[in-house]
Short mmCIF file of C-alpha atoms in Angstrom, two decimals:
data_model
loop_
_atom_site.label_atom_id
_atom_site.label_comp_id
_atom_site.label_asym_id
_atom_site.label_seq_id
_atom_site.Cartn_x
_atom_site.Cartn_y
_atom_site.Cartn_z
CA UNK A 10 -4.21 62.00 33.12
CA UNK A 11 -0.81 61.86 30.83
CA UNK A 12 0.99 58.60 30.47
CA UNK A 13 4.56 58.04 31.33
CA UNK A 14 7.28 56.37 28.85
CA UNK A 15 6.09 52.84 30.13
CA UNK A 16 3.01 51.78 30.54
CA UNK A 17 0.99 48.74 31.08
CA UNK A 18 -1.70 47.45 29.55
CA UNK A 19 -4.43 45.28 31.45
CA UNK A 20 -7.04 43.67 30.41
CA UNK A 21 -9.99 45.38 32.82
CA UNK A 22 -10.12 48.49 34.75
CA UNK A 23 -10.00 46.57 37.79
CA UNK A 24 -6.52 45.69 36.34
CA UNK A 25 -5.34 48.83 35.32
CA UNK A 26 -6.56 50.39 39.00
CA UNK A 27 -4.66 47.66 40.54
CA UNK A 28 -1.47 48.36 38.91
CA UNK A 29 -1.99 52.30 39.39
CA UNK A 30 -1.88 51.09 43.39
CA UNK A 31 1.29 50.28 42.90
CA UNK A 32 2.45 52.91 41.33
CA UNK A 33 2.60 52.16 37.58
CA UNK A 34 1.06 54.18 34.42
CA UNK A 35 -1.52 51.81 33.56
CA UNK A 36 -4.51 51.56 31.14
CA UNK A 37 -6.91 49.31 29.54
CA UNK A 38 -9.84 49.17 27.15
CA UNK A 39 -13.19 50.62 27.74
CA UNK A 40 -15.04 47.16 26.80
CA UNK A 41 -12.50 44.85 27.76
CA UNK A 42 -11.38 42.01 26.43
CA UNK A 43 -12.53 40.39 22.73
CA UNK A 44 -11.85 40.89 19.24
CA UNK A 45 -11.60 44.09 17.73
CA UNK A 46 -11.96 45.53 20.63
CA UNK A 47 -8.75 47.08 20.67
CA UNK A 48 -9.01 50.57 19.41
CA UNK A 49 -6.88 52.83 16.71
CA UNK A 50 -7.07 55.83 18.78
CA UNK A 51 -5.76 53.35 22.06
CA UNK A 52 -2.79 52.93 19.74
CA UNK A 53 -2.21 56.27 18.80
CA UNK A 54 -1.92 57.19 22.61
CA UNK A 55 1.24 54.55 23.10
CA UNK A 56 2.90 55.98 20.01
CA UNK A 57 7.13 55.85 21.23
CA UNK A 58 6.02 54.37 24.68
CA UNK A 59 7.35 51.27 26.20
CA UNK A 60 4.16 48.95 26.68
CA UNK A 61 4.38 45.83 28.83
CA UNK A 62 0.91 44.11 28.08
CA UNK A 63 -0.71 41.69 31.36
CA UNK A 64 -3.67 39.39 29.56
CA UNK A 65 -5.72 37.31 31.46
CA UNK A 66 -5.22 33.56 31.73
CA UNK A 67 -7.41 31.96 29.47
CA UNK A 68 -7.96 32.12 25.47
CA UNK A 69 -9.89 35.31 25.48
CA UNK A 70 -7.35 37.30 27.21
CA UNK A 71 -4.36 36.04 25.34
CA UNK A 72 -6.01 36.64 22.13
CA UNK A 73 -6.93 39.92 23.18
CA UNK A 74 -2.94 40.58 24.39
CA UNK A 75 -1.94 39.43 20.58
CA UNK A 76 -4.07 41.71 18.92
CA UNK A 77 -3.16 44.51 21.36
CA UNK A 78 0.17 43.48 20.78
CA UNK A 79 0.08 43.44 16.87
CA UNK A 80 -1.67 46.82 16.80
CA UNK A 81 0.98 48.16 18.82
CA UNK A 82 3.84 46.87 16.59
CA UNK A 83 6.01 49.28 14.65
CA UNK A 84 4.33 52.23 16.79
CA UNK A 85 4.91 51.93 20.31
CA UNK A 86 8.91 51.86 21.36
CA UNK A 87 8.87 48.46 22.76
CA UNK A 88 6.43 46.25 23.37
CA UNK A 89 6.17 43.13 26.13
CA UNK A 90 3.44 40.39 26.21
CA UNK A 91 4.41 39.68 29.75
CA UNK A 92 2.74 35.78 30.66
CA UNK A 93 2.12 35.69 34.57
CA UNK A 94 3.00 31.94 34.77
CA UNK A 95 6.29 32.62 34.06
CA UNK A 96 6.68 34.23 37.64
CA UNK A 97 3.24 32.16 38.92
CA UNK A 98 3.36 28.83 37.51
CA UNK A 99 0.01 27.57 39.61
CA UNK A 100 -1.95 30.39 37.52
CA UNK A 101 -5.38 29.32 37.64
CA UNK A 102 -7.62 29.46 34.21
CA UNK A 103 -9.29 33.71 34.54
CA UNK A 104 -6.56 34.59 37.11
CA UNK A 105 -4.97 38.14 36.26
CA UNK A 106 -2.41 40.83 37.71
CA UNK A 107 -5.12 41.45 40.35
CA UNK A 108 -5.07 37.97 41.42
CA UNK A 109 -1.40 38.03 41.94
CA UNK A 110 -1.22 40.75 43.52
CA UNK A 111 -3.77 39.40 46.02
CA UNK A 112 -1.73 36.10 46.30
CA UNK A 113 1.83 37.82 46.84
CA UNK A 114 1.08 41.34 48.12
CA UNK A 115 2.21 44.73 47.13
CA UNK A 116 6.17 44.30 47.31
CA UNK A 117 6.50 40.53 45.80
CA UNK A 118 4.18 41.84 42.75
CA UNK A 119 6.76 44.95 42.41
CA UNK A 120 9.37 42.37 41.77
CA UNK A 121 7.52 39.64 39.93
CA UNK A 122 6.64 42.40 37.63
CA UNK A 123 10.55 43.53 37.21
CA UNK A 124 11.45 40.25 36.67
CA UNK A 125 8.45 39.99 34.33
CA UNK A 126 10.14 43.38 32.66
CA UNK A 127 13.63 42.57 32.45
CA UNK A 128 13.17 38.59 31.13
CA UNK A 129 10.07 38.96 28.66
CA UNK A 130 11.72 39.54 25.31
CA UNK A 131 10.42 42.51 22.63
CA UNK A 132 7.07 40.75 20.75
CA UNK A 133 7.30 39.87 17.61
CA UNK A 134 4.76 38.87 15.00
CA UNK A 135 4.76 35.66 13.60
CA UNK A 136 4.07 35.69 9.87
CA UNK A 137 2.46 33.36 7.28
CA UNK A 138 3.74 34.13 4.13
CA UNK A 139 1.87 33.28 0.78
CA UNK A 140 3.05 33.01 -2.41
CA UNK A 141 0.52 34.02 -5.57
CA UNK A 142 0.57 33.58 -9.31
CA UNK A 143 3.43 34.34 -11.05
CA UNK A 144 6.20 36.12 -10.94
CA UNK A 145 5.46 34.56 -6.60
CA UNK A 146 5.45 37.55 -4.97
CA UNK A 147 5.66 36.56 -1.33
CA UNK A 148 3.34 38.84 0.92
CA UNK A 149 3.19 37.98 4.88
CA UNK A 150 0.93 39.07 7.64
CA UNK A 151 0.84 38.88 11.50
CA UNK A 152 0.04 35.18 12.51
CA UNK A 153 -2.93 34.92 15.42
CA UNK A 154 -2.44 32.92 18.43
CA UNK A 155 -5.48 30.37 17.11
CA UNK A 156 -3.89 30.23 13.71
CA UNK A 157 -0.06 29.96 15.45
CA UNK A 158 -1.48 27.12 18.17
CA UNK A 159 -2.70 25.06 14.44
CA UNK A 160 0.66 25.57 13.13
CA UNK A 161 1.87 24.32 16.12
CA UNK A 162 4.79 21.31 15.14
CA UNK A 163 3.79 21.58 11.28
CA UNK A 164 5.80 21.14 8.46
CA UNK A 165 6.18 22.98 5.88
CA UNK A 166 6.76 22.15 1.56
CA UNK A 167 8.76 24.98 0.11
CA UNK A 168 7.99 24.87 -3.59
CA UNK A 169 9.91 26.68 -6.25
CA UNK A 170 9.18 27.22 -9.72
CA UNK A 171 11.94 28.57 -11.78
CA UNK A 172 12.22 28.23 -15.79
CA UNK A 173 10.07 25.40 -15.85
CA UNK A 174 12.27 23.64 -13.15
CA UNK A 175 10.30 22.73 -10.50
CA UNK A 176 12.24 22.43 -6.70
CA UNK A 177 10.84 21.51 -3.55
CA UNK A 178 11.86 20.77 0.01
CA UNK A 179 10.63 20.13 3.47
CA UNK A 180 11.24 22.44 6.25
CA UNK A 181 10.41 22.61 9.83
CA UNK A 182 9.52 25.98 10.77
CA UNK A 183 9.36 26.87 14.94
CA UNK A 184 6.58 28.67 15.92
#
């Protein structure tokens, strides 16, 4: 069938059937979750859409929401990475929109989820920037959540090189 303005992505059809239930446009991939298993034609479908993405809990879900996520960047409207602990902190590691649902019931979902929708702020990507041989062109690209959970407290040395003059400085970058 056609897709609303919003829609929600899950990470399993189970998911995705759950959330129809309730009343919401909802999709997810064919093979679920995994790298590269997000598809170009998935994206092309969300194009000017509002997406609100539900990954699993655990690594393999929230890796799967990033990349979802980053593909979705720049095409779809709006996009939320919505993380169910913020409305069910006692998440346990695999649980998923289904499981809340189960746990709360049809209404209490509907407004976890509107909470979820209203608080969860637009994602972003984090970038890593890298500077090459002169004249230091600085390129960036989308950070992962393996490579952003490394970076995790680092610090980083800003080096400049100028007319010989070399400067440098510390700086703590969040991520």
């Amino acid at each position: 069938g056609s897709l609303g303005n919003v829609v929600f992505i899950a990470e399993g059809e189970k998911d995705a059937d759950s959330l129809h239930r309730l009343g919401f446009d909802a999709a997810s991939g064919a093979d679920g979750a995994g790298p590269g298993k997000w598809r170009k034609e998935y994206t092309e479908q969300l194009q000017g859409r509002t997406v609100l993405i539900f990954p699993d809990n655990d690594a393999v879900g929230k890796a799967y929401a990033e990349e979802t996520a980053a593909a979705l960047h720049g095409v779809a409207d709006h996009v939320q990475l919505c993380d169910l602990s913020t409305v069910w902190p006692e998440i346990p590691e695999h649980g998923d929109i289904s499981d809340l649902i189960a746990l709360l019931g049809d209404e209490k979902t509907c407004e976890a989820i509107a909470e979820l929708a209203t608080t969860t702020p637009e994602w972003t990507p984090m970038l890593l920037f890298t500077a090459l041989r002169p004249p230091f062109r600085l390129f960036a690209r989308p950070l992962t959540s393996s490579a952003r959970a490394r970076l995790q407290g680092a610090v980083f040395f800003i080096i400049a090189v100028s007319g010989g003059n070399v400067n440098h400085g510390r700086r703590e970058i969040p991520i």
